mmCIF file of C-alpha atoms in Angstrom:
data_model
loop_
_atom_site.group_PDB
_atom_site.id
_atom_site.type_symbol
_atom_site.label_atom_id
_atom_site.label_comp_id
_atom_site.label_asym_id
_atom_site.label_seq_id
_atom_site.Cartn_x
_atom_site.Cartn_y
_atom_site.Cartn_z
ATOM 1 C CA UNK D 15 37.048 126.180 66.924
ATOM 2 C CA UNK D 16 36.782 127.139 63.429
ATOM 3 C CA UNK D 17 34.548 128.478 60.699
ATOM 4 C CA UNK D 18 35.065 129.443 57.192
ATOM 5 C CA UNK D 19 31.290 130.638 55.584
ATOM 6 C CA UNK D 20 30.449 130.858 52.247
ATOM 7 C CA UNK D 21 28.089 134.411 52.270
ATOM 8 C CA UNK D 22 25.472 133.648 49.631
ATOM 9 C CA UNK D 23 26.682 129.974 49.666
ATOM 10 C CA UNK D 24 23.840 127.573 48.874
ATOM 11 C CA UNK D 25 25.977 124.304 49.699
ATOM 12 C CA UNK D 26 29.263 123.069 51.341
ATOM 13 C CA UNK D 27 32.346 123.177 49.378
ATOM 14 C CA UNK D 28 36.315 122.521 49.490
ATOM 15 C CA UNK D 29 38.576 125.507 47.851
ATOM 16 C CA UNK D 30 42.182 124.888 45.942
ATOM 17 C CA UNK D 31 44.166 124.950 49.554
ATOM 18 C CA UNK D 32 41.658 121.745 51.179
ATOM 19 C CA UNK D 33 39.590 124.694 53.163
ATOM 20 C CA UNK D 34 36.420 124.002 53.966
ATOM 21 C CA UNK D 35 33.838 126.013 53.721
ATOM 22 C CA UNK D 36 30.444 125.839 54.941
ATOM 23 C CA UNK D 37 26.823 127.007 53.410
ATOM 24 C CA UNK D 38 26.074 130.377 54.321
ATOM 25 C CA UNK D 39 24.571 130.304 58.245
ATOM 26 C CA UNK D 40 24.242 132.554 61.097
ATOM 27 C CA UNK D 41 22.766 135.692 59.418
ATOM 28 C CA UNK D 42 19.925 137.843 60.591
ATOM 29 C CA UNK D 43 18.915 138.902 56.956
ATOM 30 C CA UNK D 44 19.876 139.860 53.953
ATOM 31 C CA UNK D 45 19.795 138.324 50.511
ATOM 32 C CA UNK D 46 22.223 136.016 48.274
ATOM 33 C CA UNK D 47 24.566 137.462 45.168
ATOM 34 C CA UNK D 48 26.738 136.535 42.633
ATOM 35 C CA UNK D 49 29.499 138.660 41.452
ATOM 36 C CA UNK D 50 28.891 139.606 37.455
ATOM 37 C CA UNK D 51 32.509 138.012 36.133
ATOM 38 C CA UNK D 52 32.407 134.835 37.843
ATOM 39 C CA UNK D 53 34.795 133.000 35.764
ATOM 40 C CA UNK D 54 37.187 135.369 37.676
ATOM 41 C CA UNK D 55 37.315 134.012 40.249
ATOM 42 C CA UNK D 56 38.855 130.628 41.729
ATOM 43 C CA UNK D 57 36.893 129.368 44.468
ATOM 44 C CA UNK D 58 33.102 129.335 45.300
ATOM 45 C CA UNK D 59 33.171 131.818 48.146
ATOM 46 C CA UNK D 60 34.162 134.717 46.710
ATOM 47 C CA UNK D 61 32.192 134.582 43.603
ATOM 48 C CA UNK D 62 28.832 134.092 46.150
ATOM 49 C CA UNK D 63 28.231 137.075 48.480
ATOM 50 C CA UNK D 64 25.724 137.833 50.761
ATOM 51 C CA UNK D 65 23.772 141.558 50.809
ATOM 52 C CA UNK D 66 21.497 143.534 53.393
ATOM 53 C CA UNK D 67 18.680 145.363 51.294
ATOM 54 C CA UNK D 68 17.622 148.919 53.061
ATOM 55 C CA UNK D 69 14.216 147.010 53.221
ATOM 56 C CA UNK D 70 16.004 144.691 56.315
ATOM 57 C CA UNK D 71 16.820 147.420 57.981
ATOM 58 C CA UNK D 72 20.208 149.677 59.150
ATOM 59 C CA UNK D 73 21.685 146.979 60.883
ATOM 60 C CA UNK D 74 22.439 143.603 59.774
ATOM 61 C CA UNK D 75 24.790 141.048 61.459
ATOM 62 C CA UNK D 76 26.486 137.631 61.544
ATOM 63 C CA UNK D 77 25.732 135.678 65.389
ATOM 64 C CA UNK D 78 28.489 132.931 65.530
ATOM 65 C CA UNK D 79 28.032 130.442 68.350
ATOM 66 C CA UNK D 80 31.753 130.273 69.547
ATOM 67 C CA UNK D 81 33.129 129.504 72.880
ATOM 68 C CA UNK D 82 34.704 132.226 74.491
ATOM 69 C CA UNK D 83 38.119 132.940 74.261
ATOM 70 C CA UNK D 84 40.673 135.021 71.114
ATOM 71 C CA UNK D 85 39.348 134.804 67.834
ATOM 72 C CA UNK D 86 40.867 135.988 64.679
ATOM 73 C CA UNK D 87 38.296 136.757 62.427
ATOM 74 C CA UNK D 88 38.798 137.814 58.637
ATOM 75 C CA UNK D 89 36.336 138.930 56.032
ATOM 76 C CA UNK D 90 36.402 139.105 52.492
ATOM 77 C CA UNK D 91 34.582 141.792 51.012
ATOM 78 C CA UNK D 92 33.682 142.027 46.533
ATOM 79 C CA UNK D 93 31.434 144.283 44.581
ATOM 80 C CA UNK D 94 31.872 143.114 40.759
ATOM 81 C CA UNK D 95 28.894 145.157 39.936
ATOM 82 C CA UNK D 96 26.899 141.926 41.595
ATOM 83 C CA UNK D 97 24.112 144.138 41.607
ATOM 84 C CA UNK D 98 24.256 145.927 37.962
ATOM 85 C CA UNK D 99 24.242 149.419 39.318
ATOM 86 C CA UNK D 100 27.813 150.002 38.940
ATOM 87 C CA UNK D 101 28.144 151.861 42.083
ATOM 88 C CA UNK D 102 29.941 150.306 45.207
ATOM 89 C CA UNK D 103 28.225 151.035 48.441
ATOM 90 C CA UNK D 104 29.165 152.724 51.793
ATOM 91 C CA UNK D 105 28.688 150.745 54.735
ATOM 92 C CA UNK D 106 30.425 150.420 58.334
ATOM 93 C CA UNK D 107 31.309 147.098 59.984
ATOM 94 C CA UNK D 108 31.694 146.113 63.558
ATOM 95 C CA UNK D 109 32.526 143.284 65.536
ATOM 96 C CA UNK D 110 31.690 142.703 69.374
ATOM 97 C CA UNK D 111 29.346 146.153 69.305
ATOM 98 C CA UNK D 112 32.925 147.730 68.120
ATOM 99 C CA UNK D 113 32.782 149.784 64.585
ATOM 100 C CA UNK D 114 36.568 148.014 63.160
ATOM 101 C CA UNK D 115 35.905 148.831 59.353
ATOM 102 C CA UNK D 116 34.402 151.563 57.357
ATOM 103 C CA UNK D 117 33.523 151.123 53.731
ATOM 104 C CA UNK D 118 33.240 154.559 51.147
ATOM 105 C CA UNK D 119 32.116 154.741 48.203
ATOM 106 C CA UNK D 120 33.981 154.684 45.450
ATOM 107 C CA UNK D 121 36.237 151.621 46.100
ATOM 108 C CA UNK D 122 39.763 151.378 44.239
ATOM 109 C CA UNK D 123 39.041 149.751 41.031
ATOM 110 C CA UNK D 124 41.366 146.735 42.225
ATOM 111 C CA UNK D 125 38.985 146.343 45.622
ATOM 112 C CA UNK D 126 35.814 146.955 43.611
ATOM 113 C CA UNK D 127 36.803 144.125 40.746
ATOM 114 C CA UNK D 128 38.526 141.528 42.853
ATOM 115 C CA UNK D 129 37.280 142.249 46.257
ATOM 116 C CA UNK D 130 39.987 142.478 49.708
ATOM 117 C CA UNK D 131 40.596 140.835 52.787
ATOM 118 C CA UNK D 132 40.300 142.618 55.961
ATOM 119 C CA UNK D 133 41.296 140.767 59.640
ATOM 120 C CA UNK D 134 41.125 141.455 63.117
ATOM 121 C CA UNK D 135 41.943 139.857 66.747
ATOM 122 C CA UNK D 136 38.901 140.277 69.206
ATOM 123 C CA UNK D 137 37.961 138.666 72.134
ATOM 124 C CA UNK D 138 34.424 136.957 72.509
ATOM 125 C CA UNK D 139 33.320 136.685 76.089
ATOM 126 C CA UNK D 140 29.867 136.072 75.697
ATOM 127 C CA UNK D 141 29.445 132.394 73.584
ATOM 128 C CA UNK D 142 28.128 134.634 70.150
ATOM 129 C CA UNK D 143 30.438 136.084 67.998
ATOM 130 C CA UNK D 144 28.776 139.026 66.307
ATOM 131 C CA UNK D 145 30.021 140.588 63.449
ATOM 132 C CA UNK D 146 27.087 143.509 62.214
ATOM 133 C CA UNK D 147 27.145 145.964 58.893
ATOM 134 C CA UNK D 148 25.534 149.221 59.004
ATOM 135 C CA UNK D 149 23.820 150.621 56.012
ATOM 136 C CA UNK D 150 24.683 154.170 55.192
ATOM 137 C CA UNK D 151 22.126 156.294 53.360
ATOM 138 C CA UNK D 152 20.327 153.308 51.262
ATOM 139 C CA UNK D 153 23.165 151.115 50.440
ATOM 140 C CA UNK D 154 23.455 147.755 51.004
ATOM 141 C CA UNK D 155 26.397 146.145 53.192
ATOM 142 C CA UNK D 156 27.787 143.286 51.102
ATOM 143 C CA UNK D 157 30.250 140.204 52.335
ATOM 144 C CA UNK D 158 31.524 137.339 50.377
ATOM 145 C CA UNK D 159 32.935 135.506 53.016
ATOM 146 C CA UNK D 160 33.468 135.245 56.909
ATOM 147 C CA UNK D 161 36.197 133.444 58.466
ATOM 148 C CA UNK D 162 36.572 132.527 62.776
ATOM 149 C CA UNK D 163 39.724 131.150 64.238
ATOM 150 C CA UNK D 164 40.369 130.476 67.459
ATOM 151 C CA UNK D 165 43.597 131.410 68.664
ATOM 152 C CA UNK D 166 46.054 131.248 71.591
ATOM 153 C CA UNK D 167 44.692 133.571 74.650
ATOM 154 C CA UNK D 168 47.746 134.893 75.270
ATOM 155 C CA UNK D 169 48.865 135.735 71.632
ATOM 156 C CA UNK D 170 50.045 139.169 70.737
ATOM 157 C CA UNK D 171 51.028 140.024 73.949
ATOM 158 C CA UNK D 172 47.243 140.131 75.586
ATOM 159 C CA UNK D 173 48.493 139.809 79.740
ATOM 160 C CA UNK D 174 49.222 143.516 78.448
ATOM 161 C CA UNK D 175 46.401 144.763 76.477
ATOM 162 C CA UNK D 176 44.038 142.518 78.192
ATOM 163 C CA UNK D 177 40.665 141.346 76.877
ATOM 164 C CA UNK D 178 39.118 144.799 75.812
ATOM 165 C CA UNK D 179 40.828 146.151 72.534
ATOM 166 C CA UNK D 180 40.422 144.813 69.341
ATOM 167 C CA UNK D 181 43.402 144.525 67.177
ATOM 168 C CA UNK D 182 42.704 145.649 63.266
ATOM 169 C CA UNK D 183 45.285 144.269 61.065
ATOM 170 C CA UNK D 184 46.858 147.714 59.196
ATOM 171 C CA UNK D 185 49.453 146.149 57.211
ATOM 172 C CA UNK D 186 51.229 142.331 57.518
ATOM 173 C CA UNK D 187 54.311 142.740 55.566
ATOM 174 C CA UNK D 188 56.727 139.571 54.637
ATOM 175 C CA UNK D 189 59.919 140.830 53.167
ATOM 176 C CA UNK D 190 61.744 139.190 50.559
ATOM 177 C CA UNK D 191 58.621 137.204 49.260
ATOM 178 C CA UNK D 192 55.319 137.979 47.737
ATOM 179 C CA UNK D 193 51.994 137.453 49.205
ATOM 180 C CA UNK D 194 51.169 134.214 50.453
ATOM 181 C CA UNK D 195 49.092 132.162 53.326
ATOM 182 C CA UNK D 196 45.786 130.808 53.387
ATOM 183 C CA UNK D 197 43.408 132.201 50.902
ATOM 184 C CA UNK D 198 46.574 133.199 49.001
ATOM 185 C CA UNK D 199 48.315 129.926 48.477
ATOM 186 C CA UNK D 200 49.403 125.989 49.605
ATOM 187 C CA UNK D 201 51.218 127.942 53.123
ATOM 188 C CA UNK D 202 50.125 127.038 56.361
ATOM 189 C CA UNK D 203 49.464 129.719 59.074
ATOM 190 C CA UNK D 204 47.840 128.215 62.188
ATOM 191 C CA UNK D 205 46.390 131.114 62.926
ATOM 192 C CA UNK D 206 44.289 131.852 59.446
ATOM 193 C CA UNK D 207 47.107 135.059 58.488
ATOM 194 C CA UNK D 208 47.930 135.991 55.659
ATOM 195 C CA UNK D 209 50.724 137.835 54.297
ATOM 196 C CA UNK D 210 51.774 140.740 52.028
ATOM 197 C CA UNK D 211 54.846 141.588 50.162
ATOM 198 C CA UNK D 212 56.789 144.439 51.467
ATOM 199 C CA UNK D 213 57.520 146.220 47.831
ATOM 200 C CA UNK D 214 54.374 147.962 47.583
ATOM 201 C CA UNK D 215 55.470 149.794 50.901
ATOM 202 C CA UNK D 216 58.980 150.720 50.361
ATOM 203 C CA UNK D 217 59.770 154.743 50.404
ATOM 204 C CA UNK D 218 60.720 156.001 47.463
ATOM 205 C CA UNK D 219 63.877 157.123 48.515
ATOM 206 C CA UNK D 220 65.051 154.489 50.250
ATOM 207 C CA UNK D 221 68.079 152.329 49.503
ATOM 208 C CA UNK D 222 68.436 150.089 46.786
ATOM 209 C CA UNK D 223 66.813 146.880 47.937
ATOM 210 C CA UNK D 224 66.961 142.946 47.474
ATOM 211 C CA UNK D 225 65.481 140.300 48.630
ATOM 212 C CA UNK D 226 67.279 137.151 50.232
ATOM 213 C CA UNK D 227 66.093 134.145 51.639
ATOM 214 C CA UNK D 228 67.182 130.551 52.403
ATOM 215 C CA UNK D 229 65.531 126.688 52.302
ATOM 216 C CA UNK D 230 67.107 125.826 55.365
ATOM 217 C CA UNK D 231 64.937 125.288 58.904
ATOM 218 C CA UNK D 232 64.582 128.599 60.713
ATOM 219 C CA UNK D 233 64.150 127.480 64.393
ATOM 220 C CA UNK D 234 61.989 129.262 67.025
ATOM 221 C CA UNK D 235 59.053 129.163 64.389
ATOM 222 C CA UNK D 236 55.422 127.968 65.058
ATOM 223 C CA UNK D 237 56.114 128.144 68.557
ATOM 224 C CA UNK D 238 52.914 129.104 71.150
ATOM 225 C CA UNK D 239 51.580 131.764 72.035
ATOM 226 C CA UNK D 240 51.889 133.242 68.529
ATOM 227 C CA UNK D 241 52.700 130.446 66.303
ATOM 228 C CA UNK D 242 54.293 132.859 63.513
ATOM 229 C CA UNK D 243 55.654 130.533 60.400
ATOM 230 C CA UNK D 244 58.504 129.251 59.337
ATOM 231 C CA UNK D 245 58.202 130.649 55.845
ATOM 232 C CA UNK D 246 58.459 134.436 57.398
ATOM 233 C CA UNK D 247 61.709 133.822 57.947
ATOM 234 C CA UNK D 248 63.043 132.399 55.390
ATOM 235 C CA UNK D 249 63.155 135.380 52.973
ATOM 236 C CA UNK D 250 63.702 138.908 54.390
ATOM 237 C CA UNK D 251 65.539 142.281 52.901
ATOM 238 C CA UNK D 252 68.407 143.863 53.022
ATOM 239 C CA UNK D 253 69.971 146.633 51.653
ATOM 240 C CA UNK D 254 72.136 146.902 48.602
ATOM 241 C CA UNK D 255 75.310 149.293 49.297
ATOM 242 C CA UNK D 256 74.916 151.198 51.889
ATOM 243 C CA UNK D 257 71.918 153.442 53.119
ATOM 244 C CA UNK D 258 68.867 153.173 55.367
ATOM 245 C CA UNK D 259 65.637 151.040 54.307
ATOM 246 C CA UNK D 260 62.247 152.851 55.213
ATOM 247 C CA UNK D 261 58.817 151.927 54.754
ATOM 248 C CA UNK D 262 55.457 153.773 54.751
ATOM 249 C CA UNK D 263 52.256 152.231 55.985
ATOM 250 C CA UNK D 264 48.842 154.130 56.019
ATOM 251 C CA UNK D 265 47.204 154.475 59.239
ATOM 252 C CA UNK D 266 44.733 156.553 60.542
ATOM 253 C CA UNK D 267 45.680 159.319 63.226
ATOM 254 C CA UNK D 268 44.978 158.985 67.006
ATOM 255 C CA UNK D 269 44.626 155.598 67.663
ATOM 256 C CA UNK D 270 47.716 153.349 68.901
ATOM 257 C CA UNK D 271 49.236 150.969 67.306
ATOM 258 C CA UNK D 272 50.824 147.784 67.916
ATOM 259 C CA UNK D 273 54.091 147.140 65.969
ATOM 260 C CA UNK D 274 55.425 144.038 65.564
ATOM 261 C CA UNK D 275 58.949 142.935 63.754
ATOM 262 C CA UNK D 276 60.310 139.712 62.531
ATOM 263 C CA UNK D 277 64.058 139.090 62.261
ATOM 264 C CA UNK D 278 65.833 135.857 61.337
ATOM 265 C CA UNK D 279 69.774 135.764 60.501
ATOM 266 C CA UNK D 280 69.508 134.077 57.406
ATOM 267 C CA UNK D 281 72.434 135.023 55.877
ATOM 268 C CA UNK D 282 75.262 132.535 56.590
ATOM 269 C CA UNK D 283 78.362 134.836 56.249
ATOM 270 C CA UNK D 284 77.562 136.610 59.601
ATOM 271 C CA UNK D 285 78.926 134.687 61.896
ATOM 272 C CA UNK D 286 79.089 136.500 65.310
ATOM 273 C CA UNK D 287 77.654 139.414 67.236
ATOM 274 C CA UNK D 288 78.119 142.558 65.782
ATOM 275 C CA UNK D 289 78.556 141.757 62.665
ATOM 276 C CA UNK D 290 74.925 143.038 62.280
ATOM 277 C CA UNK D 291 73.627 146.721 63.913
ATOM 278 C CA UNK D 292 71.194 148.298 62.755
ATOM 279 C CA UNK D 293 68.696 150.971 64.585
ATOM 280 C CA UNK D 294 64.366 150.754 64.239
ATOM 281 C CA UNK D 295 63.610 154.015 64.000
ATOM 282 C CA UNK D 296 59.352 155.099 63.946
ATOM 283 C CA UNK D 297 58.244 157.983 63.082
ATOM 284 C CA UNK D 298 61.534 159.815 63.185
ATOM 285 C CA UNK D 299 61.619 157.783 66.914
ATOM 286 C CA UNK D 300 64.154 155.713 67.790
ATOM 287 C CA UNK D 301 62.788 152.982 69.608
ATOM 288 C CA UNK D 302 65.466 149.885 69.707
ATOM 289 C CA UNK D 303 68.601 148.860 68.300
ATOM 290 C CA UNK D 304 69.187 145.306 66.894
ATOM 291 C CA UNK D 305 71.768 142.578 66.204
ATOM 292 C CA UNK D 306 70.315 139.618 65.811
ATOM 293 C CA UNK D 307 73.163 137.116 65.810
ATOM 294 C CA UNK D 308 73.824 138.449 69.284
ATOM 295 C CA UNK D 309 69.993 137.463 70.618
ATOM 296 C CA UNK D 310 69.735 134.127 68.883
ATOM 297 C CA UNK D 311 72.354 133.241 66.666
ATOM 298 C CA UNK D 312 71.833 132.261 63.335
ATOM 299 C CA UNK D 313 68.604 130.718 61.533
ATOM 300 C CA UNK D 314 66.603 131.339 64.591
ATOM 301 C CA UNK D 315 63.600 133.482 64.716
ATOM 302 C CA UNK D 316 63.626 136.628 66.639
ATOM 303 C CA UNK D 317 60.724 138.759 66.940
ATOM 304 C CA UNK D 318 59.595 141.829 69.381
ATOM 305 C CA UNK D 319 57.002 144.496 69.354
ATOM 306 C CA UNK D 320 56.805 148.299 70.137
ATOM 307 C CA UNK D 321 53.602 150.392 70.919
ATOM 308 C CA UNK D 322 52.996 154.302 69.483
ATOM 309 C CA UNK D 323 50.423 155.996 71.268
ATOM 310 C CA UNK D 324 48.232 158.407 70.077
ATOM 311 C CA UNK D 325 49.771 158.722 66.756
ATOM 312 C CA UNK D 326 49.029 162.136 64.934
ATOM 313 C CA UNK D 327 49.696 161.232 61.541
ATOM 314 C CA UNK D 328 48.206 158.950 58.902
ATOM 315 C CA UNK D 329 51.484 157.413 57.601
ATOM 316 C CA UNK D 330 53.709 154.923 60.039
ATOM 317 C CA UNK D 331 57.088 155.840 59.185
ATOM 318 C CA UNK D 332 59.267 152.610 60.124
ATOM 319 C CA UNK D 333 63.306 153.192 58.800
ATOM 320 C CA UNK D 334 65.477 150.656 59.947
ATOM 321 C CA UNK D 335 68.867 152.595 60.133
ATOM 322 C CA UNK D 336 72.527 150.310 59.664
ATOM 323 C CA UNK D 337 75.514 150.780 62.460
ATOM 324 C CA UNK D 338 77.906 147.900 61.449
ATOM 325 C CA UNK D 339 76.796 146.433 58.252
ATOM 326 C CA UNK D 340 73.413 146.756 56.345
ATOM 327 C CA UNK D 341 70.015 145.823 57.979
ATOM 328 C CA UNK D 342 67.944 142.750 57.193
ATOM 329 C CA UNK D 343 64.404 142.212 58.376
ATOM 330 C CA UNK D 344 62.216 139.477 57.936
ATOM 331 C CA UNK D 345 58.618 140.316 58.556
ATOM 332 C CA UNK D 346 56.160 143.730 59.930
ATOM 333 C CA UNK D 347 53.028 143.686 61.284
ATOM 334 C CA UNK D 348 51.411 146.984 62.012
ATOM 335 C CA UNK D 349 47.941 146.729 63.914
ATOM 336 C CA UNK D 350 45.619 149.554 65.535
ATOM 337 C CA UNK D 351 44.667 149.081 68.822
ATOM 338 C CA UNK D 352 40.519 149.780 69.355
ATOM 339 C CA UNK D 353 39.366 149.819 72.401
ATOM 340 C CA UNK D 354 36.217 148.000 72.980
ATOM 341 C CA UNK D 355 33.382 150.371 73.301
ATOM 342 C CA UNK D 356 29.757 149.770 72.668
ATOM 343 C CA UNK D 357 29.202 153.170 72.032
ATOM 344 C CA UNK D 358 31.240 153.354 68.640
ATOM 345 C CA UNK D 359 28.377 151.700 66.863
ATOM 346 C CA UNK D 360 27.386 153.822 63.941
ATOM 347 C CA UNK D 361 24.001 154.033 65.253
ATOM 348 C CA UNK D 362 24.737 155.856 69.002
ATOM 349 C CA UNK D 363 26.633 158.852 67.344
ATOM 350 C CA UNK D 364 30.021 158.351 69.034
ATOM 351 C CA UNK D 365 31.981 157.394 66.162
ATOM 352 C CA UNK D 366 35.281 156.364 65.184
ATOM 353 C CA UNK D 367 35.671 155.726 61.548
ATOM 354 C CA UNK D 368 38.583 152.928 60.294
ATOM 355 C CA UNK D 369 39.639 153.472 57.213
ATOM 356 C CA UNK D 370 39.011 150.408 54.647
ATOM 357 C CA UNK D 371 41.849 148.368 54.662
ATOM 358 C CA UNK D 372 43.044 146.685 51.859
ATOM 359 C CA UNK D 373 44.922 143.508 53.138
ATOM 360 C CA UNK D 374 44.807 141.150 49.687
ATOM 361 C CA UNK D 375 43.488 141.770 46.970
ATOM 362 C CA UNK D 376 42.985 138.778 44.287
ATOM 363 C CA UNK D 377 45.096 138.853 40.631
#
């Protein structure tokens, strides 16, 4: 089961990558856009978005008929002064009765002109998806477009977390590349994900850094439950010299979070186990160390994930330390875990506000 809706879209339409979208459906009010610089933009849905006037009320939601099961569900959020008042509005979002994203006025100018993707895996157990935006003060919730994918029911390690936590994507690194995946370009991701270049993330004084990568077939790749791509690992980074590689990645403090690394021993001169050691270390934790040849050999995908609880800061600190050689990683995928809790919506008191997240933001 899949949808892709066009907020504010009057008709059916197919985007550059063969997506497509549907007319804009499912909505309990609200009125239709159209972002001021359309020639800006590529494809239909984003220059179309849909907005909830004060006059229909504080709450405002999307009702999906889905069948029940994982769902990875993406939204793309643009101002472009649609409205003429040049002033972006503050609004909270939830899914499944669970506030995931809150929206502040002002935006970054990048976010406010060319709008950002935000993403999250939930779990709908009761045949409606519902994805609702609160109004604060008078402003009016906006979305451009809503996306629905079914996924695998046991991805992302769910036998542990089980069905009641939402995961909010907080940063999906791919290393050695720049963005890419649907939305973003031709790549394939069966799961709807897209991904984000590492650079933007890198310390500043970390190592001296370069990218590699290789056209060869990566095995292990688009494999159930998680189906992660080939073309993750294919490029990765190492480090030039010698020296650690860290990276920094906003969060928001006490809330876990699910870590997840890609690896992939792409580089044809390493030939045997230990060739390769390097130590993950989080938040001046060290939580694993890693040679990659030794768990799968060579051009083979190797992935595992790590959980911090109740972290107190609002940067993730992830340094990935060498022992024999330099390190090389592949992909990072940093997601808060939100526990399912009807009574974080805005309107019950009990709050727990999400930062904004900007996943990818349009050139």
């Amino acid at each position: 089961t899949a949808y892709h809706i066009d907020c504010g879209g009057l008709t059916n339409s197919t985007d550059n990558f063969n997506t497509t979208w549907l007319s804009d459906r499912f909505y309990t009010a609200g009125s239709i856009g159209l972002v001021s610089e359309p020639l800006r933009f590529l494809n239909l849905q984003e220059k179309t978005l849909r907005f909830f006037p004060i006059s229909a009320g504080k709450e405002n939601c999307y009702l999906v008929p889905v069948p029940d099961g994982r769902y990875y569900i993406r939204t793309f959020t643009v101002y472009d002064n649609y409205d003429g008042k040049w002033r972006t509005p503050s609004f909270d979002v939830s899914v499944e009765g669970t506030l995931v994203f809150s929206w502040r006025s002002p935006w970054p100018e990048e976010v406010y002109l060319s709008g950002a993707y935000s993403d999250l895996f939930a779990f709908v157990s009761d045949g409606e998806a519902d994805v609702c935006f609160y109004s604060i003060a008078t402003d009016s919730p906006v979305i451009a477009s809503l996306e629905l994918i079914q996924i695998d029911p046991a991805a992302y390690d769910s036998s542990s977390l089980g069905n009641n936590s939402i995961l909010v994507n907080y940063g999906r690194l791919s290393f050695g590349s720049g963005q890419w995946g649907p939305g973003l370009s031709n790549d394939t991701d069966v799961f709807g994900r897209s991904w984000q270049s590492d650079a933007e993330y890198r310390f500043a004084n970390s190592a001296g850094v370069k990218s590699v990568s290789t056209a060869k077939n990566v095995v292990g790749t688009d494999q159930s439950p998680n189906y992660f791509p080939m073309k993750l690992y294919q490029t990765a980074a190492t480090v030039i010299g010698n020296g650690a590689m860290e990276y920094e990645l906003p969060v928001d403090a006490k809330l876990d979070y699910l870590v997840w690394f890609h690896f992939a021993e792409i580089d044809g001169s390493v030939t045997k186990s230990g060739q390769r050691v390097f130590d993950v270390v989080i938040n001046d934790e060290n939580v694993s160390r890693v040679d990659i040849f030794k768990e799968v050999g060579s051009f083979a995908a190797c992935s595992w994930h790590h959980t911090v609880n109740n972290l107190s800061s609002t940067v993730l600190s992830v340094k990935f330390v060498p022992v024999v050689g330099v390190p090389l990683i592949c992909g990072l995928e940093n997601y808060a875990i939100v526990p399912v809790d009807l009574s974080t919506v805005p309107d019950q008191g009990n709050n727990i506000h999400i930062s904004m997240r900007v996943f990818d933001s349009w050139d």
